[in-house]
PDB file of C-alpha atoms in Angstrom:
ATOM      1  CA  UNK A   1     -11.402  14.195 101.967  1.00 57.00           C
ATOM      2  CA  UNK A   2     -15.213  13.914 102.674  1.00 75.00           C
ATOM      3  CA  UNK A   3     -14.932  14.828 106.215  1.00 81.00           C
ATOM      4  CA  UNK A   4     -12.921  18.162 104.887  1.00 81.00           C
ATOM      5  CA  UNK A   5     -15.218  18.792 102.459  1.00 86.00           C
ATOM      6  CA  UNK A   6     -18.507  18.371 105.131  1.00 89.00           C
ATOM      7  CA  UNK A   7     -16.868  20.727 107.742  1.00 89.00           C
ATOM      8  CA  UNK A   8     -16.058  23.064 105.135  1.00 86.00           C
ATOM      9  CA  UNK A   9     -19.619  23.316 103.897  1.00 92.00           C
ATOM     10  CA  UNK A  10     -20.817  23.328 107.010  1.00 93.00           C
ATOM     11  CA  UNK A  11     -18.789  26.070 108.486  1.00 90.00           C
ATOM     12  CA  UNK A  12     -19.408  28.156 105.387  1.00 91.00           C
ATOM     13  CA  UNK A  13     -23.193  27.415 105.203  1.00 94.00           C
ATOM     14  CA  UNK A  14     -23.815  27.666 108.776  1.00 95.00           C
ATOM     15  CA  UNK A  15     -22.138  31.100 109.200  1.00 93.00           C
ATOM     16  CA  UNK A  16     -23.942  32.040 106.156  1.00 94.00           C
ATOM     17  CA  UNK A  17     -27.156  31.168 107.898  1.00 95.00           C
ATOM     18  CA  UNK A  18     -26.740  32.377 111.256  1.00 95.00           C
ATOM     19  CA  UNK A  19     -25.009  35.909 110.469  1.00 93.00           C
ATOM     20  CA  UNK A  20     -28.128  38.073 109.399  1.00 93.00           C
ATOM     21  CA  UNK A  21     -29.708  37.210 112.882  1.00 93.00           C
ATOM     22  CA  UNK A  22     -26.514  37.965 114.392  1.00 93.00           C
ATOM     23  CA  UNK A  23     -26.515  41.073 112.992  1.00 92.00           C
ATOM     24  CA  UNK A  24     -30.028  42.239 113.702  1.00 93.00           C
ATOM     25  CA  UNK A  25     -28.980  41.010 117.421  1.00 94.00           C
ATOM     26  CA  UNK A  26     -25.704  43.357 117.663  1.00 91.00           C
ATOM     27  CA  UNK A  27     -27.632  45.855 116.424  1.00 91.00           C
ATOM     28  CA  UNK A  28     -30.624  45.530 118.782  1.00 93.00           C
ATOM     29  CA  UNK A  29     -29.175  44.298 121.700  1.00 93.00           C
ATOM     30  CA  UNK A  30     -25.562  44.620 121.791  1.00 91.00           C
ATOM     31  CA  UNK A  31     -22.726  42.763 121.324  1.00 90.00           C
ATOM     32  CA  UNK A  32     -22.908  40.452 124.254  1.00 93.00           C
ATOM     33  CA  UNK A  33     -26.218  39.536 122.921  1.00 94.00           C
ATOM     34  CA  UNK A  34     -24.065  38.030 119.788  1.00 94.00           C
ATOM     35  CA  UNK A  35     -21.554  35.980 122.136  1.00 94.00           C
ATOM     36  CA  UNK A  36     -24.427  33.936 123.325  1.00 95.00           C
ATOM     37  CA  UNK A  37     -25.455  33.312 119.647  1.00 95.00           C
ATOM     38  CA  UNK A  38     -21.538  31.606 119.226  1.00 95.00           C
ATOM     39  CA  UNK A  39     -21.786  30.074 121.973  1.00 96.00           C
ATOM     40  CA  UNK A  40     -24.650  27.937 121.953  1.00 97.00           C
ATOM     41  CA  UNK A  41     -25.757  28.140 117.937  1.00 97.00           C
ATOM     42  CA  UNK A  42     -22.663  28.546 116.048  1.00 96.00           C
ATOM     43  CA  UNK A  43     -19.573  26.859 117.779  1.00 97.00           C
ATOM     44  CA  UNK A  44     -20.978  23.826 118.991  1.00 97.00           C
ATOM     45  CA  UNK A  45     -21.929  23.403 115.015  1.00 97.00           C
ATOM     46  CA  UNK A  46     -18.776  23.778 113.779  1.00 95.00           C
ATOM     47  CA  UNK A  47     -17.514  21.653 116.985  1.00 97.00           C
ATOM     48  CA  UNK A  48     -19.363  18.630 115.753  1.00 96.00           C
ATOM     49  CA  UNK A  49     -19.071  19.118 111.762  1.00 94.00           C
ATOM     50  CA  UNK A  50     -15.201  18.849 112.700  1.00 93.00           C
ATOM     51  CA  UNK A  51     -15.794  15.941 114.951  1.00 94.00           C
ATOM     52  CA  UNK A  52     -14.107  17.710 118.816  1.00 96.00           C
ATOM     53  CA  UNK A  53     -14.700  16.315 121.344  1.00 96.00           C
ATOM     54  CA  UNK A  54     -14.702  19.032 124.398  1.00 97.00           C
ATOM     55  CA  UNK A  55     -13.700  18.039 127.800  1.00 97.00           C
ATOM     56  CA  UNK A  56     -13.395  21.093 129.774  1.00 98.00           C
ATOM     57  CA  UNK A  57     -11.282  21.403 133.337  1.00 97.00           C
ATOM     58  CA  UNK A  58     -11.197  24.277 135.281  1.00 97.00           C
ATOM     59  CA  UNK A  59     -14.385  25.659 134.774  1.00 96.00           C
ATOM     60  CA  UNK A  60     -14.962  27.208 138.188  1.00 96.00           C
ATOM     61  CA  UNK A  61     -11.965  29.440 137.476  1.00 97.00           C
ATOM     62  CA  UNK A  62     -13.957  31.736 135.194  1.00 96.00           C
ATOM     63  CA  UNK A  63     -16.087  34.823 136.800  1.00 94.00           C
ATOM     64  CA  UNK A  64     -18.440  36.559 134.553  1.00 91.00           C
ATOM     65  CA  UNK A  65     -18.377  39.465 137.086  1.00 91.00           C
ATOM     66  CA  UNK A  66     -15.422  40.218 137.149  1.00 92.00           C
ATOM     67  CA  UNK A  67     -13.260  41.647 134.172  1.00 94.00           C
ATOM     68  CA  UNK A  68     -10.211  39.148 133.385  1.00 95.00           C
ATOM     69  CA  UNK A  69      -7.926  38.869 130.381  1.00 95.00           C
ATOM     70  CA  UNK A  70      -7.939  35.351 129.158  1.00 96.00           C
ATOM     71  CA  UNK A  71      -4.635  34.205 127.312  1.00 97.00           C
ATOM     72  CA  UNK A  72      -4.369  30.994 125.730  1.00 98.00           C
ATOM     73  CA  UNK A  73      -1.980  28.816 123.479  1.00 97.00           C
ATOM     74  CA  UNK A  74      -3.255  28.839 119.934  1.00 96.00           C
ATOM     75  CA  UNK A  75      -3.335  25.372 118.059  1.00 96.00           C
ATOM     76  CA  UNK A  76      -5.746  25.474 115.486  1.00 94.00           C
ATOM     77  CA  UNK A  77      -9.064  27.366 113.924  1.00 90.00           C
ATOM     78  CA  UNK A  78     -10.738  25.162 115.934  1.00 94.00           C
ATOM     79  CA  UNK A  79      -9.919  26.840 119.276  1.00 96.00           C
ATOM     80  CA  UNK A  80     -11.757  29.676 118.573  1.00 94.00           C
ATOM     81  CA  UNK A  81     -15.580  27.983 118.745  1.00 96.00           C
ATOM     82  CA  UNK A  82     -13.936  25.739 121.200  1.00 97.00           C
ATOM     83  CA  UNK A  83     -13.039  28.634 124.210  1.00 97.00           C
ATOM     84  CA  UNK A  84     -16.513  30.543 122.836  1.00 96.00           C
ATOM     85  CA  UNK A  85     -18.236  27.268 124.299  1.00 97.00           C
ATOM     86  CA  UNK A  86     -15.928  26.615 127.435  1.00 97.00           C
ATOM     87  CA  UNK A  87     -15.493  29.952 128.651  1.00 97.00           C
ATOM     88  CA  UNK A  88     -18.869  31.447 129.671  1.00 95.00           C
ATOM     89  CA  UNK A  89     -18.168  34.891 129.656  1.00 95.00           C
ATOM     90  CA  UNK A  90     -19.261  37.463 126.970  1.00 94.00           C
ATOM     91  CA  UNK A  91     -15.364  38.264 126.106  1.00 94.00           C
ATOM     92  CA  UNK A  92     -13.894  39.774 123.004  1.00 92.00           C
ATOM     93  CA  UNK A  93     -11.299  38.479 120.845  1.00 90.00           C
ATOM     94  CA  UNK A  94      -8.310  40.194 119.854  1.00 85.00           C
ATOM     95  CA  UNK A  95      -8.032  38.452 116.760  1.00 80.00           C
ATOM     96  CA  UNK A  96      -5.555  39.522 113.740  1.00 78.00           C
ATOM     97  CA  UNK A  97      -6.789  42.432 110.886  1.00 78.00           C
ATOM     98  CA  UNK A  98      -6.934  39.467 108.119  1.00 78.00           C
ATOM     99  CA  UNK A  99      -9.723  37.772 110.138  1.00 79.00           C
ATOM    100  CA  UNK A 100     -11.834  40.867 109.370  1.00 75.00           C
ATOM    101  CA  UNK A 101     -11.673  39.826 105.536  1.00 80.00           C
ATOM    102  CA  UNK A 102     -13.569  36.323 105.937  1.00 82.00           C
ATOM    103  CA  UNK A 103     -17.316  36.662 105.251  1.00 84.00           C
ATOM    104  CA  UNK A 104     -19.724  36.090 107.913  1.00 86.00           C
ATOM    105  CA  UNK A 105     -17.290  35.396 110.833  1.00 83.00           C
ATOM    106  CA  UNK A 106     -15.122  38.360 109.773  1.00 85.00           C
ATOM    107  CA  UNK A 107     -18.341  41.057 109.751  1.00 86.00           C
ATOM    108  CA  UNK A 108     -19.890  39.034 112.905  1.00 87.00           C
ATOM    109  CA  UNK A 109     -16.501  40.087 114.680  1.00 87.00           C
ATOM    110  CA  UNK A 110     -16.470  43.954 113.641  1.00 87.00           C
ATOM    111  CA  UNK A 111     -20.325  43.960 114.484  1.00 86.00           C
ATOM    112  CA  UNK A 112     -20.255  42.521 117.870  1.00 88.00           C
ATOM    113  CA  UNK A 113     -17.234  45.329 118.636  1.00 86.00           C
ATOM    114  CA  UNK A 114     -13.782  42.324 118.963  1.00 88.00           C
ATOM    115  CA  UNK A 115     -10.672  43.799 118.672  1.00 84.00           C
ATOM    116  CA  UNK A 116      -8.476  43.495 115.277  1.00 83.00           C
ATOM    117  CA  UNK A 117      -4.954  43.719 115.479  1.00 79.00           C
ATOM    118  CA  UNK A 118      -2.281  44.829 112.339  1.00 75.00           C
ATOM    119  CA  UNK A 119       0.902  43.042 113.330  1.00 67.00           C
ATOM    120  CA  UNK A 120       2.709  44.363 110.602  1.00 70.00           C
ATOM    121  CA  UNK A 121       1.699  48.180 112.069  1.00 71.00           C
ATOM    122  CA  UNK A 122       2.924  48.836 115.474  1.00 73.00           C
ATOM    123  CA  UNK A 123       1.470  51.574 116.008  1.00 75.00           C
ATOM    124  CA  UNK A 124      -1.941  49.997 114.870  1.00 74.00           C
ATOM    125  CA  UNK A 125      -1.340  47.364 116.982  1.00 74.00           C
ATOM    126  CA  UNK A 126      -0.563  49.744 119.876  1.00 76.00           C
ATOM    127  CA  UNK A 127      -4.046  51.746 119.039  1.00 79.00           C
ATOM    128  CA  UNK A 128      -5.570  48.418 119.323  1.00 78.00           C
ATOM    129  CA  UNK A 129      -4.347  47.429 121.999  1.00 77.00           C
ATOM    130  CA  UNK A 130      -5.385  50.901 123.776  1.00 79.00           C
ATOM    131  CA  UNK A 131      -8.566  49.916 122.688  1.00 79.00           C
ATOM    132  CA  UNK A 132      -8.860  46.849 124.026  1.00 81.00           C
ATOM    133  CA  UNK A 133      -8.022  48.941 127.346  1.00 81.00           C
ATOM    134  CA  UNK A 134     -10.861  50.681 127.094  1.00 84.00           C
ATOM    135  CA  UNK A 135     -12.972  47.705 126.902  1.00 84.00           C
ATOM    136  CA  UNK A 136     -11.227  46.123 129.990  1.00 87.00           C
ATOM    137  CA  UNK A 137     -12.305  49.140 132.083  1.00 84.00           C
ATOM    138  CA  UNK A 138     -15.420  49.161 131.202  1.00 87.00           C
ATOM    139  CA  UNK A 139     -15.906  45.799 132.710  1.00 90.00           C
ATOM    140  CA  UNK A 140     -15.495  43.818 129.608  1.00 91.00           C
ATOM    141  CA  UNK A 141     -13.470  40.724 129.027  1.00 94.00           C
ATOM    142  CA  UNK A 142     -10.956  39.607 126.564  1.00 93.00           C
ATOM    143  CA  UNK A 143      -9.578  36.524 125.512  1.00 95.00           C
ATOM    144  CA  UNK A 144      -6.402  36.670 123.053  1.00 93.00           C
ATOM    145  CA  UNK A 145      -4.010  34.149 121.794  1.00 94.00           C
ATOM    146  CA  UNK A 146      -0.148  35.906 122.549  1.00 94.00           C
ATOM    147  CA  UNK A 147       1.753  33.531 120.677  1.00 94.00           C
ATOM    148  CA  UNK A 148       0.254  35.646 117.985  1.00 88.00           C
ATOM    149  CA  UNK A 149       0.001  32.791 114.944  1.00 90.00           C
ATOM    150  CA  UNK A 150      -1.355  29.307 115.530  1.00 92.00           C
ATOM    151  CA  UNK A 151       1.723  26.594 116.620  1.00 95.00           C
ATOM    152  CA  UNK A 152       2.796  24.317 113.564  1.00 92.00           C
ATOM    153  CA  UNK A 153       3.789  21.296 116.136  1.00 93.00           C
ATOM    154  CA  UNK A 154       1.712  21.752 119.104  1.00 94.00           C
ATOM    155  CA  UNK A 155       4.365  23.338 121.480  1.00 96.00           C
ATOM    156  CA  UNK A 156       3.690  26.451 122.966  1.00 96.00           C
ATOM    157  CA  UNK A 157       5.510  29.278 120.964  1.00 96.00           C
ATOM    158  CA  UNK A 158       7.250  32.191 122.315  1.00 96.00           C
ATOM    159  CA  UNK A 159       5.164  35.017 123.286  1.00 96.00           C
ATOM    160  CA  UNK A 160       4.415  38.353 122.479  1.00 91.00           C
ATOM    161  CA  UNK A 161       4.745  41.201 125.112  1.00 89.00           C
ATOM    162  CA  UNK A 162       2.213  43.677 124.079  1.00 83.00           C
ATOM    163  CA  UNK A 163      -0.871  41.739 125.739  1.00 84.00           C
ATOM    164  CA  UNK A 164       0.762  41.680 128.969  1.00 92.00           C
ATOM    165  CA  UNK A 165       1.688  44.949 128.704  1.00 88.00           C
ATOM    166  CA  UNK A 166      -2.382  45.821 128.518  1.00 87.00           C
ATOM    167  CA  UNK A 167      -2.880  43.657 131.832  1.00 90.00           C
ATOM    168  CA  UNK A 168      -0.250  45.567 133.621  1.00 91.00           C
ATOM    169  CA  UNK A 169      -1.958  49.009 132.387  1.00 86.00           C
ATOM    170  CA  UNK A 170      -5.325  47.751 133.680  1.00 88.00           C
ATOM    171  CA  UNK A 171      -4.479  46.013 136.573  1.00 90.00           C
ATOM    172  CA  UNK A 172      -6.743  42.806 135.991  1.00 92.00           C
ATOM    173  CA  UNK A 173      -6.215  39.195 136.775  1.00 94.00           C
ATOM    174  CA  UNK A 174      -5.281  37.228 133.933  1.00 96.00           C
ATOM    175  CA  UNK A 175      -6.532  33.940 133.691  1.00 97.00           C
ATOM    176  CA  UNK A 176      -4.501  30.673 131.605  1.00 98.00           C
ATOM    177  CA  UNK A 177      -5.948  28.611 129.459  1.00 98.00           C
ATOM    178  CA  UNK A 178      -4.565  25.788 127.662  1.00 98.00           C
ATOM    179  CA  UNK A 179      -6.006  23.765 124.760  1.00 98.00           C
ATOM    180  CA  UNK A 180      -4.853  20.977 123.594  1.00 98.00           C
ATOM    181  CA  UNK A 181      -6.154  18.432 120.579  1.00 97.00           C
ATOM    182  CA  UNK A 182      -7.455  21.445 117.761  1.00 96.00           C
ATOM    183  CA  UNK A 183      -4.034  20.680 116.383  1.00 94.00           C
ATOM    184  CA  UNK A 184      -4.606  16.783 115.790  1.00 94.00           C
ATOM    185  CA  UNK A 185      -8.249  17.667 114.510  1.00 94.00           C
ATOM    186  CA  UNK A 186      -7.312  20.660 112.022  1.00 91.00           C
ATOM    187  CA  UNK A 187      -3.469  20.979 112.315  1.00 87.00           C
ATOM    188  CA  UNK A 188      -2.263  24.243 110.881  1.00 85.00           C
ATOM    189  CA  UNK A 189      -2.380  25.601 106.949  1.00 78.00           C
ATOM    190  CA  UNK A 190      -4.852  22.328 106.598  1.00 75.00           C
ATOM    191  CA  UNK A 191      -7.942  21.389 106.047  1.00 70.00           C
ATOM    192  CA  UNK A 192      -7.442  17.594 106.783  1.00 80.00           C
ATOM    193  CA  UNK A 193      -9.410  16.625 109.498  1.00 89.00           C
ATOM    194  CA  UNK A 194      -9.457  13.998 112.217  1.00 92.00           C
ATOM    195  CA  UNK A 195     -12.204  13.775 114.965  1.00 94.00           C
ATOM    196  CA  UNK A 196     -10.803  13.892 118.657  1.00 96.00           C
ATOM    197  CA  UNK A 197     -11.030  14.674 122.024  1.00 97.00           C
ATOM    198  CA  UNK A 198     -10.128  18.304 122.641  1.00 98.00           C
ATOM    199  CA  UNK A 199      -9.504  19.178 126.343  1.00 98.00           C
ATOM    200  CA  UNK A 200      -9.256  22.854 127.763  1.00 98.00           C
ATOM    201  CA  UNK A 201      -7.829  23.940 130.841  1.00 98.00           C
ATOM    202  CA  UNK A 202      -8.612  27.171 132.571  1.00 98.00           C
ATOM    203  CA  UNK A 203      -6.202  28.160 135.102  1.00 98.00           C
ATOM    204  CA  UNK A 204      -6.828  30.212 138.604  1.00 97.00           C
ATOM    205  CA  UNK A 205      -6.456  33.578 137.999  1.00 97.00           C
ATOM    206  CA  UNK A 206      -3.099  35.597 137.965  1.00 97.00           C
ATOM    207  CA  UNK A 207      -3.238  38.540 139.837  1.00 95.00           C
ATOM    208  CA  UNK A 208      -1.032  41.234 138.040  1.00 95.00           C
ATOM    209  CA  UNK A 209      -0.370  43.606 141.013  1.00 93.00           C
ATOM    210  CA  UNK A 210       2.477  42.214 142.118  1.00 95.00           C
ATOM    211  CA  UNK A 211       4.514  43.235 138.610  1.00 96.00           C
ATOM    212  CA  UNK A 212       6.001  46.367 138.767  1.00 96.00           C
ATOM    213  CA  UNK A 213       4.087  48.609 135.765  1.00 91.00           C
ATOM    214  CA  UNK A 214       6.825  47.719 133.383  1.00 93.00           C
ATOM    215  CA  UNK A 215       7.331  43.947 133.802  1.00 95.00           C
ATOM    216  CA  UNK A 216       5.829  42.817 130.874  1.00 94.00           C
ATOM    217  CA  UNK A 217       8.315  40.020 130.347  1.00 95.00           C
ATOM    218  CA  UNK A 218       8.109  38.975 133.950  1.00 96.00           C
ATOM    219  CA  UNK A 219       4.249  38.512 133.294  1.00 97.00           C
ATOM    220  CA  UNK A 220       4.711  37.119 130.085  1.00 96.00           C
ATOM    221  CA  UNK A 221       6.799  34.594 131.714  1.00 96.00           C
ATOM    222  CA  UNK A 222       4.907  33.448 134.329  1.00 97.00           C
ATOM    223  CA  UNK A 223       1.713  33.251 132.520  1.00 97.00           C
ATOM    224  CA  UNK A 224       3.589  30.934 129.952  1.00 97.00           C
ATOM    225  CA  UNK A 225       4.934  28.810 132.642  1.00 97.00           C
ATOM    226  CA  UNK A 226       1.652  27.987 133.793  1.00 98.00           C
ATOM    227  CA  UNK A 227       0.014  27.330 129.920  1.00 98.00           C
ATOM    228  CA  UNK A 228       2.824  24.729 129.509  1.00 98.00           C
ATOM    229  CA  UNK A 229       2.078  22.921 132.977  1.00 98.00           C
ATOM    230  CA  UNK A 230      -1.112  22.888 132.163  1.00 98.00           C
ATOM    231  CA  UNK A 231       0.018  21.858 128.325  1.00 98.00           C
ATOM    232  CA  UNK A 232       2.320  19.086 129.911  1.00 98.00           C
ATOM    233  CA  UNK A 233      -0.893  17.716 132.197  1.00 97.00           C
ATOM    234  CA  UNK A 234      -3.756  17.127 129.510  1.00 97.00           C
ATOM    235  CA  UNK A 235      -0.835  14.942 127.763  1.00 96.00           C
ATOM    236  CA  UNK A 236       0.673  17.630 125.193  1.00 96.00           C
ATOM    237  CA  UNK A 237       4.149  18.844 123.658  1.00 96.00           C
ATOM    238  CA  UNK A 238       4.551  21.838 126.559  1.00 96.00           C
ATOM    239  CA  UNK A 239       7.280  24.048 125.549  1.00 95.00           C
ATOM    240  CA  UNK A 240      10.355  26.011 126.162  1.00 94.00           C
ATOM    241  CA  UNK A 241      10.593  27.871 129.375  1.00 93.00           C
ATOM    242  CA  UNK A 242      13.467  29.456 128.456  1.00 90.00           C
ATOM    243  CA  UNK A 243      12.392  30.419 124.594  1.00 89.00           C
ATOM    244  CA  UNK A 244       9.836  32.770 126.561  1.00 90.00           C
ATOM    245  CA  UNK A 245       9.404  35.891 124.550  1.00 90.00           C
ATOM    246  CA  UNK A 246       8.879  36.748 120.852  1.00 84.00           C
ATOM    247  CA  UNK A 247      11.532  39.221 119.198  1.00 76.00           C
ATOM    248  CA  UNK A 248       9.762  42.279 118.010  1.00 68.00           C
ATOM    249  CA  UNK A 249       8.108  42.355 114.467  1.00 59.00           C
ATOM    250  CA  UNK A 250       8.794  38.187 114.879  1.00 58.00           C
ATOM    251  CA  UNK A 251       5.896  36.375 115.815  1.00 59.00           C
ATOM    252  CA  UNK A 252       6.482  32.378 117.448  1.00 56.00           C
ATOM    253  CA  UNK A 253      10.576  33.514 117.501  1.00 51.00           C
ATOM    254  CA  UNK A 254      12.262  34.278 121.081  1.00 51.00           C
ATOM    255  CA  UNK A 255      13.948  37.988 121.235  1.00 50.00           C
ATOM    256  CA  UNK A 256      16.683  37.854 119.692  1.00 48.00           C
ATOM    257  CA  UNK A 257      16.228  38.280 115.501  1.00 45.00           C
ATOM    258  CA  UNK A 258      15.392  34.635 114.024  1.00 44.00           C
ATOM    259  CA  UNK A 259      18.499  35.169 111.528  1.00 45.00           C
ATOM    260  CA  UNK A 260      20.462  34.813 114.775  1.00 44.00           C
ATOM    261  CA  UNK A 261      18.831  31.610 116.254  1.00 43.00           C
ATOM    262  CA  UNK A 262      20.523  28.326 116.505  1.00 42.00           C
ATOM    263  CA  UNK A 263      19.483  25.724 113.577  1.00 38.00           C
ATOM    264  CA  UNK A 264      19.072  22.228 113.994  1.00 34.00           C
TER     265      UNK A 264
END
């Protein structure tokens, strides 16, 4: 309980601290200004308050220079300061509409122009998703979690087709990237918290020219298969290869409706 109610105070009292300066810097200077302002001042904070860790692999995988759509598996609220710090790019979330509601981190993400999503609106989600388009050809990057809710377990969760979908459209390399050990440190719907070693894994890029424009399952697919390799080597749960892709409207279910999945 002490080390929940530290990281809490921390987070909240941190963010507090750091956002009008973050503000005057989007405002100023841009938002990539504000990126290096997470990535040095406010995640490492929040890194250490919740006592991660952070061994990073893969590092030489990442190209500022060149415009790449980073997907990862999602484990905790810990993996957001923890890819801010490991990948060194000035990237944009695509993070979900209710994140816009939390003080502080929710304004510093609508200042610094990252992408909310409304996953109970396609069509908002699609307009989103256009946007984040738009951002890509400009020469921006985005990192986005496509399992589209944090896992409750650790294993990698079906995933949603829309990102790939966005890849295809802009015809960028798509880079993997695996966490693993958030979910020990801050599993899920808790605040309990548990200091650990928290490894990330950033995959060689995926070049997305060989899928045919519509192949968004196909992309989906094989981007998974490498998250849960990577998953399987840094020691954690993996996941289904087969359980690939989320059902419509169903976020961490496979396609067909979760009323018609087998129960164990």
């Amino acid at each position: 309980m002490p080390r929940k109610l530290f990281c809490m105070f921390i987070a909240g009292a941190w963010s507090a601290f750091l956002f009008p300066f973050t503000a005057l810097t989007a405002l100023v200077l841009g938002g990539d200004a504000t990126v290096w302002i997470c990535r040095h001042l406010w995640s490492p904070v929040l890194l250490w308050a919740g006592g991660a860790r952070l061994v990073v692999h893969g590092q030489e995988n990442v190209d500022a220079k060149r415009p790449t759509i980073y997907v990862s598996n999602h484990q905790s609220t810990l993996d957001i300061p923890a890819h801010f710090v490991t990948v060194p790019v000035a990237f944009r979330y695509v993070a979900k509409s209710q994140l816009g509601w939390v003080p502080f981190i929710g304004w510093y993400l609508w200042l610094a122009g990252h992408i909310f999503v409304d996953r109970s609106n396609r069509q908002a989600a699609i307009t989103s998703l256009q946007r984040a388009g738009r951002k890509i050809r400009g020469g921006t990057s985005i990192f986005l979690y496509p399992e589209g809710t944090r896992s409750p377990d650790g294993r990698i969760l079906p995933f949603k087709k829309g990102p790939f979908a966005l890849a295809l459209e802009a015809r960028v390399p798509i880079c993997p990237v695996t966490i693993e050990g958030t979910g020990s440190i801050m599993p899920k719907n808790s605040w309990n918290i548990v200091p650990g070693p928290v490894h990330v894994k950033i995959g060689k890029p995926i070049d997305t020219t060989p899928f045919a424009a519509s192949d968004r399952e196909g992309l989906a697919r094989a981007v998974r298969e490498v998250i849960i390799a990577q998953s399987l080597e840094l020691g954690g749960k993996g996941g289904d290869l087969e359980d690939a892709v989320a059902a419509a409207g169903h976020e961490g279910f496979r396609q067909q409706p979760p009323s018609a999945q087998k129960t164990s």
